[in-house]
Short mmCIF file of C-alpha atoms and ligand atoms in Angstrom, two decimals:
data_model
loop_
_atom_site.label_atom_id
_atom_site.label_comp_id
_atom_site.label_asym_id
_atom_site.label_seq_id
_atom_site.Cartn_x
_atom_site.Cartn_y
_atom_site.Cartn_z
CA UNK A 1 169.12 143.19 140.49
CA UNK A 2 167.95 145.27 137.31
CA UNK A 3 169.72 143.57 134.47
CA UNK A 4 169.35 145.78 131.03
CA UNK A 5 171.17 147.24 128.15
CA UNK A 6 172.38 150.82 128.61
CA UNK A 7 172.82 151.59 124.58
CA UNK A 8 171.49 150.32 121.02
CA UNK A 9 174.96 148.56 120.49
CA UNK A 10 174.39 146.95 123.96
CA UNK A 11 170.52 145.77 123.19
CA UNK A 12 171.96 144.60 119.81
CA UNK A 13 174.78 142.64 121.00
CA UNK A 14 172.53 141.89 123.98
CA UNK A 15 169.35 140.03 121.93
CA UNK A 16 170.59 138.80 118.78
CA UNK A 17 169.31 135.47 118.73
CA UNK A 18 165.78 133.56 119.75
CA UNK A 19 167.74 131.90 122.42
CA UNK A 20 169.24 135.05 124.35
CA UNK A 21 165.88 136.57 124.20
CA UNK A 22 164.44 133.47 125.78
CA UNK A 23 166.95 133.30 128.28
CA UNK A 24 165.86 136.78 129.16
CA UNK A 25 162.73 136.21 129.61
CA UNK A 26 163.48 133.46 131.94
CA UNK A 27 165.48 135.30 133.93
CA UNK A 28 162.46 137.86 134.56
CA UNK A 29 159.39 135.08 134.52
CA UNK A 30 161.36 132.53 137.45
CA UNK A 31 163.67 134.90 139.05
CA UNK A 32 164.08 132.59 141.80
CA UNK A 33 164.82 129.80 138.85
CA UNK A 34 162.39 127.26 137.10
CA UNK A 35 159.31 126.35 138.87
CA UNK A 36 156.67 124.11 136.80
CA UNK A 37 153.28 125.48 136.15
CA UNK A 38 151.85 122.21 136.64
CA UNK A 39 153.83 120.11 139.72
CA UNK A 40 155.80 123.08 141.06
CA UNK A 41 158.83 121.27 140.41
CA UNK A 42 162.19 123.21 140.32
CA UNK A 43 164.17 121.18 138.09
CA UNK A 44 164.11 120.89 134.60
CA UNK A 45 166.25 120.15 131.38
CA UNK A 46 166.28 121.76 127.67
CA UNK A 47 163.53 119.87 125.57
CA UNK A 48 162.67 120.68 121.71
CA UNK A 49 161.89 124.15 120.08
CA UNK A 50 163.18 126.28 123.19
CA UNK A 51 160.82 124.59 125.34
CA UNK A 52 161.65 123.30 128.90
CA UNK A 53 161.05 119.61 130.59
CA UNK A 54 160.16 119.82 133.96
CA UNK A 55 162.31 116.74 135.67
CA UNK A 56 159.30 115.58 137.73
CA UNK A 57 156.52 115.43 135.64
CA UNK A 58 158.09 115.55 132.15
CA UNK A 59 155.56 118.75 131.41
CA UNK A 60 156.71 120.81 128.28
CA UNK A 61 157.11 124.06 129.91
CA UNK A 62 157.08 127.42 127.93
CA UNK A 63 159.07 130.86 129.10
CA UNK A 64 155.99 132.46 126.87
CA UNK A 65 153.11 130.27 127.52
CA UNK A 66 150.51 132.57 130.07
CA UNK A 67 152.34 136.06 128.84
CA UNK A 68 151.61 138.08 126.23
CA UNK A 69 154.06 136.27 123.64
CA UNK A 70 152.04 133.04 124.06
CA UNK A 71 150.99 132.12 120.42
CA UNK A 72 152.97 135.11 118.56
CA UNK A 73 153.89 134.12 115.00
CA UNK A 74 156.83 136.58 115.09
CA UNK A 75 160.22 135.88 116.84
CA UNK A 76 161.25 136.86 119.87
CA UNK A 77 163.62 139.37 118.58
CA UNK A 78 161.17 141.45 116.69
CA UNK A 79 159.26 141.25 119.46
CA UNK A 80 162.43 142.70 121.63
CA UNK A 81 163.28 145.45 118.90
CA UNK A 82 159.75 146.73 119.31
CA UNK A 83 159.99 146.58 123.56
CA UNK A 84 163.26 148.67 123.04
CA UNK A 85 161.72 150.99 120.12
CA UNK A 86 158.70 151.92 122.48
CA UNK A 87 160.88 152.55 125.09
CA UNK A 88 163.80 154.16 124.02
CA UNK A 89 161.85 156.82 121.99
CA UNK A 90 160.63 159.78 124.23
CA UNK A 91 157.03 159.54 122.42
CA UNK A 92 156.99 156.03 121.85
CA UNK A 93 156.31 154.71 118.16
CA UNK A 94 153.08 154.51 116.16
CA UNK A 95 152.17 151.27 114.49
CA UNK A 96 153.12 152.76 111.23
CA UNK A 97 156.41 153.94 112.52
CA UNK A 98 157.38 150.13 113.65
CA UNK A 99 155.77 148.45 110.52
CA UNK A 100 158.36 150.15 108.53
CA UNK A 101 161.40 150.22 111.31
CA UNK A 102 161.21 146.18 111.56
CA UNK A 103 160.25 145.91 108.00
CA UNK A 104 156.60 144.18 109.46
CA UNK A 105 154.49 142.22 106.70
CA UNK A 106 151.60 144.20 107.52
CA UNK A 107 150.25 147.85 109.19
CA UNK A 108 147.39 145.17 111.64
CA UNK A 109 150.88 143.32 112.65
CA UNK A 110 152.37 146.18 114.03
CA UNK A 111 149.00 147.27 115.25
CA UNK A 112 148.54 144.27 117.31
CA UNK A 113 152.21 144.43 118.64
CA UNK A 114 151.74 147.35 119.84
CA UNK A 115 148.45 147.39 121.71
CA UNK A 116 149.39 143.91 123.39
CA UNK A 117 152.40 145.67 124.79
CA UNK A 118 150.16 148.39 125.63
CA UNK A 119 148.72 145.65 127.89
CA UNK A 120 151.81 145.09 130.05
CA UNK A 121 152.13 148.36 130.50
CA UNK A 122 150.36 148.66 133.50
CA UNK A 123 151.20 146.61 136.70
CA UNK A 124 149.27 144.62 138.53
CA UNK A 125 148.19 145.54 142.07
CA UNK A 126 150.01 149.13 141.61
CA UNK A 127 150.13 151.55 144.56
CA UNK A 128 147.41 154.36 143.88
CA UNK A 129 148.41 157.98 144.04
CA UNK A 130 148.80 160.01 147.75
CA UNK A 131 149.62 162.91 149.33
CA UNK A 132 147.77 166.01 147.73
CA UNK A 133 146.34 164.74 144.35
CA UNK A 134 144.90 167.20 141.46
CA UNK A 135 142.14 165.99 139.49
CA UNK A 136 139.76 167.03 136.80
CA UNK A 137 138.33 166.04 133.70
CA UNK A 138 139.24 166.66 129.85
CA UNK A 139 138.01 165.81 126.49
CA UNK A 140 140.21 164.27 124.21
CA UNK A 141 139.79 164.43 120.34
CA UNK A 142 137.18 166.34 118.14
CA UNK A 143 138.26 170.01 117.59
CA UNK A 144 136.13 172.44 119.66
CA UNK A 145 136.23 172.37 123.80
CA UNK A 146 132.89 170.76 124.83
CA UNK A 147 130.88 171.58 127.53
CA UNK A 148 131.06 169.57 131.01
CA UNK A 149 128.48 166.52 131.61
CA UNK A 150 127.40 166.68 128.35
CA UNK A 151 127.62 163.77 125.54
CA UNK A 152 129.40 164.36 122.63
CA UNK A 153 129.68 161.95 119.67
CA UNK A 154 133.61 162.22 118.51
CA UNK A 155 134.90 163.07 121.93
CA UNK A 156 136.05 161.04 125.18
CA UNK A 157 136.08 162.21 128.21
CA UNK A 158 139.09 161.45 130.72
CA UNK A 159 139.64 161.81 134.07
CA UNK A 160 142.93 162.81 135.20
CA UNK A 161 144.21 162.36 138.36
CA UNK A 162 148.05 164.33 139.26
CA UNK A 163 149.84 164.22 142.35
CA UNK A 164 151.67 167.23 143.65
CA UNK A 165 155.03 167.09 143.91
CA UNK A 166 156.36 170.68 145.24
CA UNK A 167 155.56 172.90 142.02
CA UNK A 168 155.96 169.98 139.61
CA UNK A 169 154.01 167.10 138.71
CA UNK A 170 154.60 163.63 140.69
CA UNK A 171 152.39 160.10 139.58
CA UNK A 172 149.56 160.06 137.25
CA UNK A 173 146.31 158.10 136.61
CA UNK A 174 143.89 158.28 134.00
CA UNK A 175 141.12 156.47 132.63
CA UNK A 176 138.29 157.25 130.04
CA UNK A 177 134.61 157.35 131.51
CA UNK A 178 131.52 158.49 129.50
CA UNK A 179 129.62 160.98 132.16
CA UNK A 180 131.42 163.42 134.34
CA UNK A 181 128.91 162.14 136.99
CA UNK A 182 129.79 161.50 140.76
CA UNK A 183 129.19 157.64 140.40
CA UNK A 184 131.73 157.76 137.60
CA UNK A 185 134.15 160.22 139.35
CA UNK A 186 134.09 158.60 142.66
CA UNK A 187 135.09 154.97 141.25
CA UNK A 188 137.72 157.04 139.46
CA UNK A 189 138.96 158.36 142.84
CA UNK A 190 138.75 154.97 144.35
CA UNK A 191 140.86 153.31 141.78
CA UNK A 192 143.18 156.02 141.87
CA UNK A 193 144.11 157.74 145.15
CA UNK A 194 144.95 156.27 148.27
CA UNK A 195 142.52 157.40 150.83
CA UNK A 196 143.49 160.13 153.86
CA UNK A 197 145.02 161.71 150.88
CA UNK A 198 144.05 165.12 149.94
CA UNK A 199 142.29 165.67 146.74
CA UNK A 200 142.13 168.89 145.05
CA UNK A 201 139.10 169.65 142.61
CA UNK A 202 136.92 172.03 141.33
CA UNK A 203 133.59 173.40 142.21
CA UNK A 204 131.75 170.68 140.06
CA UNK A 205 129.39 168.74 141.64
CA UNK A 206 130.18 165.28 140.99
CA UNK A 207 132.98 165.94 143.26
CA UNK A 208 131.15 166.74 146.36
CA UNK A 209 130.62 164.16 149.18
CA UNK A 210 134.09 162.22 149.02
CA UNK A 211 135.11 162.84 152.36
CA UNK A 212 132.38 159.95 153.32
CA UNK A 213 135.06 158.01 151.39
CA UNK A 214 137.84 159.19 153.67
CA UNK A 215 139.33 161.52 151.26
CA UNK A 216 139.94 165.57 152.61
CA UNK A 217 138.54 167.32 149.92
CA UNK A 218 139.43 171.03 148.63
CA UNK A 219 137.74 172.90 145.80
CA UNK A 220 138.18 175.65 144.04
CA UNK A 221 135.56 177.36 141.85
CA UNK A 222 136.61 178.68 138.62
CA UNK A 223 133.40 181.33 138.31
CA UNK A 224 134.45 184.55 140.08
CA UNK A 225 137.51 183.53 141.34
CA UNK A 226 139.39 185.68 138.43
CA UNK A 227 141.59 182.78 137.50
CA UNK A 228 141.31 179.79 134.57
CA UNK A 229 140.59 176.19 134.91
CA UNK A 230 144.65 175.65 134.36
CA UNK A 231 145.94 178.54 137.23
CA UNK A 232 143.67 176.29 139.53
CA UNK A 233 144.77 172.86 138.43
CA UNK A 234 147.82 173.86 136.79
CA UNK A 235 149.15 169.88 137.14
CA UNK A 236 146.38 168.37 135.53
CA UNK A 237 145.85 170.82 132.81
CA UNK A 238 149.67 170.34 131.99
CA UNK A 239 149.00 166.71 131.54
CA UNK A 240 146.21 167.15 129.63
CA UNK A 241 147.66 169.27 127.14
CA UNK A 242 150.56 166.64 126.79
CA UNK A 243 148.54 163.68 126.21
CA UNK A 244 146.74 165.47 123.88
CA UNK A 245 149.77 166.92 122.05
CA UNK A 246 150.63 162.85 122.17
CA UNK A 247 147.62 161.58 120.70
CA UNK A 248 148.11 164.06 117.80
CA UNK A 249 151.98 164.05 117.44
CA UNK A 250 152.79 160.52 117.75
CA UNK A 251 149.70 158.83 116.51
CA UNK A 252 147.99 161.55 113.99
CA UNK A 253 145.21 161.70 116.31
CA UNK A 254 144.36 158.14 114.73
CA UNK A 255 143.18 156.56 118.12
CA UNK A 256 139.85 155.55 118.33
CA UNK A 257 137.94 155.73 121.47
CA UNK A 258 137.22 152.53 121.65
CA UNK A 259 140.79 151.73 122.10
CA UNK A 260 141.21 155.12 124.19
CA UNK A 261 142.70 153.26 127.22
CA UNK A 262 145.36 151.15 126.12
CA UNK A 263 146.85 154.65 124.65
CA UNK A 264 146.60 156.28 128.28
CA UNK A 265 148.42 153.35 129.91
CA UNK A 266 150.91 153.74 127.77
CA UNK A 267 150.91 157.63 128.53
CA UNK A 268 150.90 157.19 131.97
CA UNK A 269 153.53 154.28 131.86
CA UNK A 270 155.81 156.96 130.07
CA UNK A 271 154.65 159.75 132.37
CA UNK A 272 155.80 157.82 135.50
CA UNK A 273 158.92 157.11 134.52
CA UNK A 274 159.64 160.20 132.73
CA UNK A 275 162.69 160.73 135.54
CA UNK A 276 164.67 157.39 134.79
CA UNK A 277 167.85 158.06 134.22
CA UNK A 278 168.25 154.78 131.68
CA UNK A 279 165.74 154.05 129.13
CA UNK A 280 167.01 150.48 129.14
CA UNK A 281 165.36 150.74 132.51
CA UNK A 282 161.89 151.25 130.66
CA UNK A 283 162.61 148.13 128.63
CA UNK A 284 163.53 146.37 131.59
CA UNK A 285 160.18 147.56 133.30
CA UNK A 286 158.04 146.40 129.89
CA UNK A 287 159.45 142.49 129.80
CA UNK A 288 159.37 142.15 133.01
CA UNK A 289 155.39 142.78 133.08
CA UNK A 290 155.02 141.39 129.77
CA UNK A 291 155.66 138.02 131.31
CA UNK A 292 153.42 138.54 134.27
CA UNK A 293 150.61 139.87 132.29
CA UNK A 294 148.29 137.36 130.73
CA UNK A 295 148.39 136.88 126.51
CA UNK A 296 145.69 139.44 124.60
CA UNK A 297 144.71 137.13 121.54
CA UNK A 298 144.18 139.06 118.35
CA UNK A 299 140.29 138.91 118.26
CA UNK A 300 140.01 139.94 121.74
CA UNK A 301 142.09 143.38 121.24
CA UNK A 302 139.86 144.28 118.27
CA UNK A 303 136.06 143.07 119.40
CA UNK A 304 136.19 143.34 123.29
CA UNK A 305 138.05 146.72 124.11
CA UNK A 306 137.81 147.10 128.00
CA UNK A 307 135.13 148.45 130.00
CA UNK A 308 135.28 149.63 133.54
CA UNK A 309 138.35 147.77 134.02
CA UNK A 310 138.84 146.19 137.49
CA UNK A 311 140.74 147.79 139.74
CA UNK A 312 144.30 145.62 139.82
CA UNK A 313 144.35 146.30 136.41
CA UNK A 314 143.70 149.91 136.12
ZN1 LIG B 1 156.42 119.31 136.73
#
């Protein structure tokens, strides 16, 4: 049962207090009711500060402890108001935008609310794409196009992988890599498409030989055949141009390649459920991963951004 508010007057009425946003939270984190992290006991009774007592052990259980709240310094409303803000807005917020919406202390605040969200924002052990799947690389930032396989200093390059859905677009992946090389590609692929499904490229290279994978492979090249890169792949050429319209609209181009993939989770978490007919839906979608994914401390976001991410995660 999907439990969320329909409207701002319902989310306000909803989450007005610490306590209703804990009980939320709850609700998504033990759905089947309390269970203690340490005995696995199902009982427990209110103890101090919002925290729970398990009735076995007498463990101090917290809703937040092992999510990304665990630690915060800001209450669980703000916390709420930003879930709904990035979700209810068809671009999603930039960190300056929700500094001065919640009236935030500070621009790093809002920074770091935002990219921990950005970490729940993609769900564990999620199905990979299938059926007939378009994909093909782009560069994001820097002004000029650059050319294929080679390096360039301000740019990233991102793969893009777009399922076909009649003449429209159906699930997306993405994920930064540095070459356009087949070891690179390949582990894209892998991560990102179900295999038997039929993958659509074209004539570069790197692509060749992933039918040994148990992908059916069909290429297209874009010399001589008297059509562009985007009449070929017309799905992930529309996504490209989107995310980079993003990037720029939403977030000033500001995003730093370093941090590159936390912004295309959060562009393909949008993306995905561009259809839903509720945003609350979204919001419903965000909490209820924020308190399965693990917490992102502070330091970590800022000095360890993620490299070849493991799979369940990407
Ligand atoms: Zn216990």
């Amino acid at each position: 049962m999907e439990d969320y508010p329909r409207t701002l007057e319902e989310f306000e009425a909803r989450f007005a207090d610490e306590e209703a946003c804990r009980r939320y939270l709850f609700a998504l984190r033990w759905p089947e009711g309390f269970r203690c992290p340490r005995c696995g006991g199902l009982q427990a009774r209110p103890g101090s500060r919002g925290l729970l007592r398990c009735s076995q052990c007498d463990y101090q259980a917290s809703v937040i402890a092992g999510t990304i709240f665990q630690d915060t310094r800001l209450p669980l409303t703000i916390w709420f108001r930003a879930i709904w803000r990035v979700t209810s807005q068809k671009n999603g917020t930039s960190a300056l935008g929700l500094q001065r919406v919640l009236g935030l202390g500070s621009y790093r605040t809002a920074w770091t609310l935002l990219h921990k969200l950005r970490r729940a924002m993609v769900r564990p052990g999620r199905e990979r794409l299938r059926g007939r799947v378009e994909i093909d690389e782009t560069y994001v930032g820097g002004e000029e196009e650059g050319a294929r396989g080679r390096q360039t200093r301000d740019k990233a390059l991102v793969a893009i992988a777009a399922e076909e859905d009649g003449a429209g677009i159906g699930r997306i992946r993405m994920k930064r890599i540095t070459q356009a090389s087949k070891p690179q590609l390949h582990a894209f692929l892998e991560e990102a498409v179900e295999p038997s499904s039929i993958v659509h490229t074209d004539g570069w290279e790197s692509y060749v030989g992933m039918e040994s994978l148990g992908y059916r492979h069909e290429y297209d090249f874009v010399a001589g055949s008297g059509q562009t890169a985007s009449a070929l792949l017309p799905r992930v050429h529309r996504v490209a141009s989107l995310l980079k319209r993003w990037l720029l609209g939403t977030h000033q181009g500001s995003v730093s390649r370093e941090h590159l993939d936390y912004y295309l989770d959060e562009f393909t978490f949008r993306f995905n459920r561009r259809r839903s007919r509720h945003r609350g839906k979204l919001f419903y979608r965000l909490v209820e991963q924020a308190v399965s994914v693990g917490p992102a401390p502070y330091g970590e976001i800022v000095r360890r951004p993620r490299r070849g991410r493991p799979q369940h995660m990407g």
